[in-house]
Coordinates of N, CA and C in Angstrom, one line a residue:
Chain I
Q1 N -177.0 -4.1 46.8 CA -178.3 -4.3 46.1 C -179.3 -2.8 46.3
L2 N -180.0 -2.6 45.3 CA -180.6 -1.4 45.3 C -182.3 -1.8 45.1
Q3 N -183.1 -1.3 46.1 CA -184.5 -1.8 46.0 C -185.3 -0.6 45.9
Q4 N -186.2 -0.3 44.6 CA -186.9 0.8 44.4 C -188.3 0.6 44.9
S5 N -189.0 2.1 45.4 CA -190.4 2.0 45.3 C -190.8 3.3 44.8
G6 N -192.1 3.3 44.8 CA -192.8 4.5 44.2 C -194.0 4.3 43.3
P7 N -194.8 5.0 43.0 CA -196.0 4.8 42.5 C -195.9 4.5 40.9
G8 N -196.8 3.8 40.2 CA -196.7 3.4 38.8 C -197.5 4.3 38.1
L9 N -198.5 4.9 38.5 CA -199.5 5.6 37.7 C -199.5 6.9 38.1
M10 N -199.5 7.9 37.2 CA -199.6 9.5 37.4 C -200.4 10.0 36.4
K11 N -200.8 11.4 36.9 CA -201.6 12.1 36.3 C -200.8 13.3 35.6
P12 N -201.0 13.6 34.6 CA -199.9 15.2 34.0 C -200.0 16.0 35.1
S13 N -199.2 16.8 35.2 CA -198.7 17.9 36.1 C -198.5 17.4 37.6
Q14 N -198.7 16.1 38.0 CA -198.5 15.7 39.5 C -196.7 15.8 39.3
T15 N -196.4 15.2 40.6 CA -195.0 15.0 41.0 C -194.7 13.5 41.2
L16 N -193.6 13.2 40.5 CA -193.2 11.7 40.5 C -192.3 11.8 41.7
S17 N -192.2 10.9 42.8 CA -191.4 10.5 43.6 C -190.7 9.0 43.9
L18 N -189.8 8.8 43.3 CA -189.2 7.4 43.7 C -188.2 7.5 44.7
T19 N -188.2 6.1 45.2 CA -186.8 5.9 46.3 C -186.2 4.9 46.1
C20 N -185.0 4.9 46.2 CA -184.0 3.7 46.0 C -183.4 3.3 47.5
A21 N -183.5 2.3 47.8 CA -183.1 1.8 49.3 C -181.6 1.1 48.8
I22 N -180.5 1.3 49.6 CA -179.4 0.9 49.3 C -178.9 -0.2 50.5
S23 N -178.4 -1.5 50.0 CA -178.0 -2.3 51.0 C -176.5 -2.7 50.4
G24 N -175.6 -2.9 51.3 CA -174.3 -3.5 51.1 C -173.2 -2.5 50.6
D25 N -174.0 -1.1 50.8 CA -172.9 0.0 50.6 C -173.5 1.3 51.3
S26 N -172.8 2.5 51.0 CA -173.7 3.5 51.7 C -173.9 4.7 50.6
V27 N -175.0 5.4 51.1 CA -175.3 6.7 50.0 C -174.1 7.7 50.4
S28 N -173.5 7.5 51.5 CA -172.4 8.7 51.8 C -170.9 8.2 51.4
S29 N -171.0 7.2 50.9 CA -169.8 6.5 50.1 C -168.7 7.8 49.5
N30 N -167.6 7.8 49.9 CA -166.8 8.6 49.2 C -166.2 8.4 47.7
S31 N -166.6 7.1 47.3 CA -166.0 6.9 45.9 C -167.2 6.5 45.1
A32 N -168.5 6.1 45.4 CA -169.6 5.6 44.5 C -170.3 7.0 44.2
T33 N -171.1 7.2 43.0 CA -172.3 7.8 43.0 C -173.5 7.1 42.7
W34 N -174.4 7.7 43.1 CA -176.0 7.3 42.6 C -176.5 7.9 41.8
N35 N -177.3 7.1 40.8 CA -177.7 7.6 39.7 C -179.2 7.2 39.7
W36 N -180.0 7.9 38.5 CA -181.3 7.6 38.2 C -181.3 7.5 36.4
I37 N -181.7 6.7 36.2 CA -181.8 6.5 34.4 C -183.2 5.9 34.2
R38 N -183.9 6.4 33.1 CA -184.9 5.9 32.7 C -184.9 5.5 31.2
Q39 N -185.9 4.7 30.9 CA -185.9 3.9 29.5 C -187.4 4.0 29.1
S40 N -187.3 4.4 27.6 CA -188.8 4.3 27.1 C -188.4 3.9 25.6
P41 N -189.2 3.7 24.9 CA -189.1 3.1 23.5 C -188.9 4.5 22.9
S42 N -189.0 5.6 23.1 CA -188.7 6.9 22.2 C -187.6 7.5 22.2
R43 N -187.3 7.2 23.8 CA -186.2 8.0 23.9 C -184.9 6.9 24.5
G44 N -185.2 5.7 24.4 CA -184.0 4.8 25.0 C -183.7 5.0 26.2
L45 N -182.4 4.7 26.5 CA -182.0 4.8 28.0 C -181.6 6.4 28.0
E46 N -182.0 6.7 28.9 CA -181.6 8.4 29.4 C -181.3 8.3 30.8
W47 N -180.0 9.1 30.9 CA -179.2 9.2 32.3 C -180.1 10.6 33.0
L48 N -180.8 10.6 34.0 CA -181.5 11.7 34.5 C -180.6 12.5 35.6
G49 N -179.6 11.8 36.3 CA -179.2 12.7 37.4 C -178.3 11.8 38.2
R50 N -177.7 12.4 39.3 CA -176.6 11.6 40.3 C -176.7 12.5 41.5
T51 N -176.4 11.6 42.6 CA -176.2 12.2 43.7 C -174.6 11.8 44.3
Y52 N -173.8 12.6 44.9 CA -172.7 11.8 45.6 C -172.2 12.6 46.5
Y53 N -171.3 12.0 47.4 CA -170.7 12.6 48.4 C -168.9 12.7 48.4
R54 N -168.8 13.8 48.5 CA -167.2 14.0 48.5 C -166.8 15.0 49.5
S55 N -167.0 14.9 50.9 CA -166.8 15.8 51.9 C -168.0 16.6 52.0
K56 N -168.9 17.0 50.9 CA -169.9 17.6 51.1 C -171.1 17.0 49.6
W57 N -172.3 17.3 49.8 CA -172.9 16.5 48.8 C -173.2 17.4 47.3
Y58 N -172.8 16.5 46.6 CA -173.0 17.4 45.1 C -174.4 16.5 44.3
N59 N -174.9 17.3 43.3 CA -175.8 16.9 42.6 C -175.6 17.2 41.0
D60 N -175.8 16.1 40.2 CA -175.5 16.7 38.6 C -177.0 16.3 37.9
Y61 N -177.4 17.1 37.0 CA -178.5 16.7 36.3 C -178.6 16.9 34.8
A62 N -179.1 15.9 34.2 CA -179.4 15.8 32.8 C -180.0 17.3 32.3
V63 N -179.5 18.1 31.3 CA -180.0 19.2 30.8 C -181.8 18.9 30.5
S64 N -182.1 17.8 30.1 CA -183.6 17.6 29.7 C -184.6 17.9 30.9
V65 N -183.7 17.5 32.2 CA -184.8 17.6 33.3 C -184.5 18.6 34.3
K66 N -183.4 19.2 33.9 CA -182.7 20.0 35.1 C -183.4 20.9 35.8
S67 N -184.6 21.5 35.3 CA -185.5 22.3 35.8 C -186.5 21.6 36.6
R68 N -186.8 20.5 36.5 CA -187.9 19.9 37.0 C -187.5 18.8 38.1
M69 N -186.4 18.5 38.3 CA -185.8 17.1 38.9 C -185.2 17.5 40.2
T70 N -185.1 16.8 41.0 CA -184.2 16.9 42.4 C -183.9 15.6 43.1
I71 N -182.6 15.5 43.2 CA -182.3 14.2 43.8 C -181.9 14.5 45.0
N72 N -182.3 13.6 46.1 CA -182.0 13.6 47.6 C -181.3 12.7 48.2
P73 N -180.3 12.6 48.9 CA -179.9 11.5 49.8 C -180.5 11.4 51.2
D74 N -180.8 10.4 51.7 CA -181.3 10.3 53.0 C -180.3 9.2 53.7
T75 N -179.4 10.1 54.6 CA -178.4 9.1 55.2 C -179.0 8.4 56.3
S76 N -179.9 8.7 57.0 CA -181.0 8.3 57.9 C -181.1 6.9 57.3
K77 N -181.7 6.9 56.4 CA -182.3 5.5 55.8 C -181.6 4.8 54.8
N78 N -180.2 5.2 54.3 CA -179.2 4.8 53.4 C -180.0 4.7 52.2
Q79 N -180.5 5.7 51.6 CA -181.4 5.7 50.5 C -181.0 7.3 49.8
F80 N -181.6 7.1 48.5 CA -181.8 8.5 47.7 C -183.0 8.3 47.1
S81 N -183.3 9.6 46.7 CA -185.0 9.8 46.0 C -184.7 10.6 44.8
L82 N -185.6 10.3 44.1 CA -186.0 11.1 42.7 C -187.3 11.8 42.8
Q83 N -187.3 13.4 42.6 CA -188.6 13.9 42.4 C -188.6 14.5 41.0
L84 N -189.6 14.5 40.3 CA -189.8 14.8 39.1 C -191.0 15.7 39.2
N85 N -190.9 17.2 38.8 CA -192.4 18.1 38.9 C -193.0 18.0 37.4
S86 N -194.0 18.3 37.5 CA -195.1 18.5 36.2 C -194.7 17.5 35.4
V87 N -195.0 16.3 35.8 CA -194.9 15.2 34.6 C -195.9 15.3 33.2
T88 N -195.5 15.0 32.3 CA -196.4 15.0 31.1 C -196.0 13.5 30.4
L89 N -196.7 13.5 29.6 CA -196.9 11.9 28.6 C -195.6 11.7 28.6
E90 N -194.8 12.3 28.2 CA -193.3 12.1 27.5 C -192.6 11.4 28.9
D91 N -193.0 11.7 30.0 CA -192.1 11.0 31.2 C -192.6 9.5 31.5
T92 N -193.2 9.0 30.8 CA -194.0 7.5 31.0 C -192.6 6.8 30.4
A93 N -192.0 5.7 31.4 CA -191.0 5.3 31.0 C -190.6 4.2 32.3
V94 N -189.6 3.2 32.2 CA -189.1 2.4 33.1 C -188.1 3.4 33.9
Y95 N -188.1 3.7 35.2 CA -187.1 4.3 35.8 C -186.3 3.4 36.6
Y96 N -184.9 3.5 36.5 CA -183.8 2.7 37.4 C -183.1 3.5 38.2
C97 N -182.7 3.1 39.2 CA -181.6 3.7 39.9 C -180.6 3.0 39.8
A98 N -179.1 3.4 39.9 CA -178.1 2.6 39.7 C -177.0 3.4 40.7
R99 N -175.9 2.3 40.9 CA -174.7 2.7 41.5 C -173.5 2.9 40.2
R100 N -172.7 3.6 40.6 CA -171.3 3.6 40.0 C -170.3 3.6 41.1
P101 N -169.8 2.7 41.1 CA -168.8 2.3 42.2 C -167.7 2.9 42.0
G102 N -166.6 3.3 42.7 CA -165.5 3.8 42.6 C -164.4 3.3 41.6
N103 N -164.3 1.8 41.5 CA -163.6 1.2 41.0 C -163.8 0.7 39.4
T104 N -164.9 1.1 38.8 CA -164.9 0.9 37.4 C -165.3 2.4 36.9
P105 N -164.4 3.0 36.1 CA -164.7 4.4 35.9 C -166.2 4.6 34.8
N106 N -167.0 5.3 35.6 CA -168.1 5.7 35.0 C -168.9 4.4 34.5
A107 N -168.9 3.3 35.0 CA -169.6 2.3 34.6 C -170.6 1.9 35.6
M108 N -171.7 1.9 35.6 CA -173.0 1.3 36.6 C -173.2 -0.2 36.9
D109 N -172.5 -0.6 38.0 CA -172.7 -1.9 38.1 C -173.8 -2.5 39.0
V110 N -174.4 -1.8 39.7 CA -175.6 -2.5 40.3 C -176.8 -1.6 40.0
W111 N -177.8 -2.1 39.7 CA -179.2 -1.5 39.4 C -180.4 -1.8 40.1
G112 N -181.4 -0.9 40.4 CA -182.5 -1.6 40.8 C -183.2 -2.2 39.9
Q113 N -184.6 -2.8 40.4 CA -185.3 -3.5 39.6 C -186.2 -2.9 38.5
G114 N -186.3 -1.5 38.6 CA -187.0 -1.0 37.7 C -188.4 -0.5 38.2
T115 N -188.9 0.5 38.1 CA -190.5 0.9 38.2 C -190.8 1.4 37.0
T116 N -192.0 0.8 36.4 CA -192.8 1.4 35.4 C -193.6 2.7 35.7
V117 N -193.4 3.6 35.1 CA -194.0 4.7 35.6 C -195.1 5.3 34.3
T118 N -196.1 5.2 34.4 CA -197.1 5.5 33.2 C -198.0 6.9 33.6
V119 N -197.6 8.1 32.7 CA -198.2 9.1 32.9 C -199.8 9.2 32.1
S120 N -200.8 9.3 32.6 CA -202.0 9.2 31.7 C -203.0 9.9 32.4
S121 N -203.7 10.6 31.7 CA -205.0 11.4 32.3 C -206.1 10.6 32.4
Chain Q
E1 N -173.1 17.6 22.9 CA -173.4 16.2 23.3 C -172.9 15.2 22.3
I2 N -172.2 14.1 23.2 CA -171.6 13.0 22.3 C -172.6 12.0 21.7
V3 N -172.9 11.6 20.5 CA -174.0 10.9 20.1 C -173.3 9.5 19.8
L4 N -174.0 8.3 20.4 CA -173.6 7.0 20.3 C -174.3 6.2 19.2
T5 N -173.5 5.6 18.1 CA -174.4 5.2 17.1 C -173.9 3.6 17.0
Q6 N -175.1 2.6 17.5 CA -174.6 0.9 17.4 C -175.1 0.6 16.0
S7 N -174.5 -0.5 15.7 CA -174.9 -1.2 14.3 C -174.3 -2.6 14.7
P8 N -174.8 -3.4 14.0 CA -176.1 -3.4 13.3 C -177.3 -3.1 14.3
G9 N -178.5 -2.8 13.9 CA -179.4 -2.6 14.7 C -180.0 -4.0 15.3
T10 N -180.2 -5.1 14.2 CA -180.3 -6.5 14.9 C -179.5 -7.4 14.0
L11 N -178.8 -8.4 14.9 CA -177.7 -9.2 14.5 C -178.6 -10.7 14.7
S12 N -178.6 -11.3 13.8 CA -179.2 -12.7 13.6 C -178.1 -13.9 13.5
L13 N -178.0 -14.6 14.7 CA -176.9 -15.4 14.6 C -177.3 -16.7 15.4
S14 N -176.5 -17.7 15.4 CA -177.0 -19.0 16.0 C -175.8 -19.4 17.1
P15 N -176.2 -20.1 18.1 CA -175.1 -20.6 19.1 C -174.2 -21.3 18.6
G16 N -172.8 -20.7 19.2 CA -171.6 -21.1 18.7 C -170.9 -20.3 17.8
E17 N -171.6 -19.3 16.9 CA -171.1 -18.3 16.3 C -170.6 -17.3 16.9
R18 N -169.8 -16.4 16.2 CA -169.0 -14.9 16.5 C -169.8 -13.9 16.2
A19 N -170.2 -13.1 17.4 CA -170.9 -12.0 17.3 C -169.8 -10.7 17.5
T20 N -170.1 -9.6 16.6 CA -169.5 -8.4 16.6 C -170.2 -7.2 16.4
L21 N -170.3 -6.6 17.5 CA -171.3 -5.5 17.8 C -170.4 -4.3 17.6
S22 N -171.0 -3.0 17.2 CA -170.2 -1.8 16.8 C -170.9 -0.6 17.5
C23 N -169.9 0.3 18.0 CA -170.5 1.8 18.8 C -169.6 2.7 18.2
R24 N -170.3 3.5 17.3 CA -169.3 4.8 17.1 C -169.9 6.0 17.6
A25 N -168.8 6.8 18.2 CA -169.0 8.2 18.6 C -169.1 9.2 17.7
S26 N -169.9 10.3 18.1 CA -169.6 11.3 17.1 C -168.4 12.3 17.5
Q27 N -167.8 12.1 18.9 CA -166.7 12.9 18.9 C -165.8 11.6 19.8
S28 N -164.3 11.8 19.7 CA -163.5 11.1 20.7 C -164.0 10.9 22.0
V29 N -164.0 9.8 22.4 CA -164.4 9.4 23.9 C -163.2 8.8 24.4
S30 N -162.9 9.1 25.9 CA -161.7 8.3 26.3 C -162.3 7.1 26.6
S31 N -161.3 6.1 26.4 CA -161.4 4.6 26.3 C -162.1 4.5 27.9
N32 N -161.5 4.9 28.8 CA -161.8 4.9 30.2 C -163.2 5.1 30.5
Y33 N -164.0 5.6 29.6 CA -165.4 6.4 29.8 C -166.6 5.4 29.0
L34 N -165.7 4.3 28.2 CA -166.6 3.5 27.4 C -167.0 2.3 27.8
T35 N -168.5 1.9 28.0 CA -169.0 1.0 28.9 C -170.2 0.0 27.8
W36 N -170.1 -1.3 28.2 CA -171.0 -2.1 27.4 C -171.9 -2.8 28.2
Y37 N -173.5 -2.8 28.2 CA -174.3 -3.6 29.0 C -174.9 -4.6 28.2
Q38 N -175.5 -5.6 28.8 CA -176.6 -6.4 28.3 C -177.9 -6.2 28.8
Q39 N -178.9 -6.5 28.2 CA -180.3 -6.3 28.9 C -181.1 -7.3 28.2
K40 N -181.8 -8.2 29.0 CA -182.9 -9.0 28.7 C -184.3 -8.5 28.9
P41 N -185.4 -8.9 28.5 CA -186.6 -8.4 28.7 C -186.9 -8.6 29.9
G42 N -187.6 -7.4 30.5 CA -188.1 -7.4 31.8 C -187.0 -7.4 33.2
Q43 N -185.6 -6.8 32.5 CA -184.6 -7.0 33.4 C -183.6 -5.6 33.2
A44 N -183.1 -5.2 34.2 CA -182.3 -4.0 34.3 C -181.2 -4.3 33.3
P45 N -180.4 -3.4 32.8 CA -179.2 -3.7 32.2 C -178.1 -4.1 33.1
R46 N -177.2 -5.0 32.4 CA -176.4 -5.7 33.4 C -174.8 -5.2 33.1
L47 N -174.2 -5.0 33.6 CA -172.7 -4.6 33.0 C -171.9 -5.7 32.7
L48 N -171.3 -5.6 31.4 CA -170.2 -6.4 31.0 C -168.9 -6.0 31.0
I49 N -168.7 -4.7 30.1 CA -167.4 -4.2 29.9 C -167.4 -2.7 30.5
Y50 N -166.2 -2.6 31.0 CA -166.0 -1.1 31.2 C -164.6 -0.6 30.9
S51 N -164.5 0.7 30.6 CA -162.9 1.0 30.3 C -162.7 0.5 28.8
A52 N -164.0 0.4 28.1 CA -163.8 -0.3 26.9 C -163.3 -2.0 26.5
S53 N -162.3 -2.3 27.6 CA -162.0 -3.5 27.3 C -161.8 -4.4 28.8
S54 N -162.3 -3.9 29.9 CA -162.2 -4.5 31.1 C -163.5 -5.1 31.4
R55 N -163.4 -6.6 31.8 CA -164.7 -7.2 31.9 C -165.1 -7.2 33.2
A56 N -166.3 -6.8 33.5 CA -166.9 -6.5 34.9 C -167.0 -8.3 35.7
T57 N -167.0 -8.0 37.1 CA -166.9 -9.3 37.9 C -168.0 -10.2 37.4
G58 N -167.7 -11.7 37.3 CA -168.4 -12.5 36.9 C -168.8 -12.7 35.4
I59 N -168.2 -11.9 34.4 CA -168.4 -11.9 33.2 C -167.7 -12.8 32.3
P60 N -168.1 -13.7 31.7 CA -167.7 -14.9 30.9 C -166.5 -14.3 29.9
D61 N -165.3 -15.0 29.9 CA -164.2 -14.4 28.9 C -164.3 -14.7 27.4
R62 N -165.9 -15.1 27.4 CA -166.0 -15.0 25.6 C -166.6 -13.9 25.4
F63 N -166.7 -12.8 26.2 CA -167.2 -11.3 26.0 C -165.6 -10.8 26.0
S64 N -165.6 -9.7 25.1 CA -164.7 -9.1 24.8 C -164.9 -7.6 24.3
G65 N -163.9 -6.6 24.9 CA -164.3 -5.2 24.4 C -163.0 -4.8 23.7
S66 N -162.9 -3.7 22.6 CA -161.9 -3.2 22.1 C -162.2 -1.9 21.7
G67 N -161.4 -1.1 20.9 CA -161.5 0.3 20.3 C -160.8 1.3 21.1
S68 N -161.1 2.4 20.4 CA -160.4 3.7 20.9 C -160.9 4.7 19.8
G69 N -160.9 6.1 20.6 CA -161.3 7.1 19.8 C -162.7 7.2 19.5
T70 N -163.1 7.2 18.5 CA -164.6 6.8 18.3 C -165.0 5.7 17.8
D71 N -164.3 4.6 17.6 CA -164.9 3.3 17.0 C -164.3 2.1 18.3
F72 N -165.7 1.5 18.6 CA -165.4 0.5 19.7 C -166.3 -1.0 19.4
T73 N -165.7 -1.7 20.0 CA -166.5 -3.1 19.3 C -166.6 -3.8 20.7
L74 N -167.8 -4.4 20.8 CA -168.0 -5.5 21.6 C -167.9 -7.2 20.8
T75 N -167.1 -8.0 21.3 CA -167.2 -9.4 20.6 C -167.6 -10.3 21.6
I76 N -168.6 -11.2 21.0 CA -168.8 -12.2 21.9 C -168.1 -13.7 20.9
S77 N -167.3 -14.5 21.5 CA -166.6 -15.6 20.7 C -167.2 -16.3 20.2
R78 N -167.9 -16.9 21.0 CA -168.9 -18.1 20.8 C -170.1 -17.8 21.8
L79 N -171.5 -17.9 20.7 CA -172.4 -17.5 21.4 C -173.1 -18.6 22.2
E80 N -173.6 -18.2 23.5 CA -174.6 -19.4 24.2 C -175.9 -18.8 24.1
P81 N -176.6 -19.9 24.5 CA -178.1 -19.5 24.3 C -178.5 -18.3 25.1
E82 N -178.0 -17.9 26.3 CA -178.3 -16.9 27.1 C -177.8 -15.6 26.5
D83 N -177.0 -15.5 25.5 CA -176.2 -14.2 25.3 C -177.3 -13.5 24.1
F84 N -178.5 -14.2 23.8 CA -179.4 -13.6 23.2 C -180.2 -12.3 23.8
A85 N -179.9 -11.1 23.5 CA -180.3 -10.0 24.5 C -180.0 -8.6 23.5
V86 N -180.5 -7.5 24.2 CA -180.1 -6.2 23.5 C -178.7 -5.6 24.3
Y87 N -177.8 -5.0 23.5 CA -176.5 -4.7 24.2 C -176.6 -3.3 23.6
Y88 N -175.9 -2.5 24.7 CA -176.1 -1.0 24.8 C -174.5 -0.9 25.1
C89 N -174.3 0.6 24.3 CA -172.8 1.0 24.8 C -173.3 2.3 25.6
Q90 N -172.3 2.9 26.1 CA -172.6 4.0 27.0 C -171.2 4.6 27.2
Q91 N -171.3 6.0 27.2 CA -170.1 7.1 27.6 C -170.3 7.9 28.6
Y92 N -169.4 8.3 29.2 CA -169.6 9.6 30.3 C -168.7 10.8 29.6
G93 N -169.2 11.8 29.7 CA -168.7 13.2 29.5 C -168.9 13.8 30.5
S94 N -167.7 14.7 30.9 CA -167.4 15.5 32.0 C -167.8 16.9 31.8
S95 N -167.8 17.5 30.8 CA -168.4 19.0 30.8 C -169.7 19.1 29.8
P96 N -170.5 19.1 30.3 CA -171.1 19.0 31.8 C -171.4 17.6 32.1
P97 N -171.1 17.0 33.3 CA -171.3 15.8 33.4 C -172.5 15.2 32.9
M98 N -172.4 13.9 32.1 CA -173.5 13.2 31.8 C -173.1 12.1 31.0
Y99 N -174.1 11.1 31.1 CA -173.9 10.1 30.5 C -174.9 9.8 29.3
T100 N -174.4 9.2 28.2 CA -175.1 8.8 26.8 C -175.2 7.4 26.6
F101 N -176.1 7.1 26.0 CA -176.3 5.6 25.7 C -176.6 5.6 24.2
G102 N -175.9 4.4 23.4 CA -176.4 4.3 22.3 C -178.1 3.4 22.1
Q103 N -178.4 3.4 20.8 CA -179.8 3.0 20.6 C -179.9 1.5 20.9
G104 N -178.8 0.8 21.2 CA -178.7 -0.6 21.2 C -178.8 -1.6 20.0
T105 N -178.2 -2.6 20.1 CA -178.1 -3.8 19.1 C -179.1 -5.0 19.8
K106 N -180.1 -5.4 19.0 CA -180.4 -6.7 19.3 C -180.0 -7.8 18.9
L107 N -179.5 -8.8 19.6 CA -179.0 -10.1 19.1 C -180.1 -11.1 19.0
E108 N -180.3 -11.5 18.0 CA -181.6 -12.5 18.0 C -181.1 -14.1 17.2
L109 N -181.8 -14.8 18.0 CA -181.5 -16.2 17.6 C -182.0 -16.3 15.9
K110 N -181.1 -16.9 15.5 CA -181.2 -17.1 13.7 C -182.2 -18.2 13.6

């Protein structure tokens, strides 16, 4: 299970921070990857990035957000977080965290409940 | 970047009918990397089919996936009332690593 937390209302230029708490699995799993996806009417479903552990930590980011995004694992709390800098109106969306387990090639089987993020001045 | 185009945009059918949803890729996609999700209003997407044709845990056998290369299909053999939702296909590309989604097909009650 994935439980998301974080603010829903942001002002332009602020930094968005969201957290996804994991239960029933480990952020340090050697087979899963931990992903952030967002959904908006204008952009549809958009994968943002992932973190995963394979003897060391790796991160991958979508080109569209690479310069502004950081995903961090937190092993002490078994969670991972998203940080998106300098938000604009175009970052308004529902944000989801999701797990890609090791046994379903590149399919995400568990999703967080979603966080509606509105960027407005 | 591979673009996924789903058709039709909206499909109007009745319970008991057969639904056929299409997902076409701009370049060839490995069957291992083609996934289907169902999404209902206010909910997160739900995994239905992975690797083009494998049903996820707990998914009824009226859902089936097929296809290869650039053309993939999700079929719902006999629609149940709870099947009316939006369906998305998704693919994974490894260079650079990224996931892309189709724009969705809305399956609505006729």
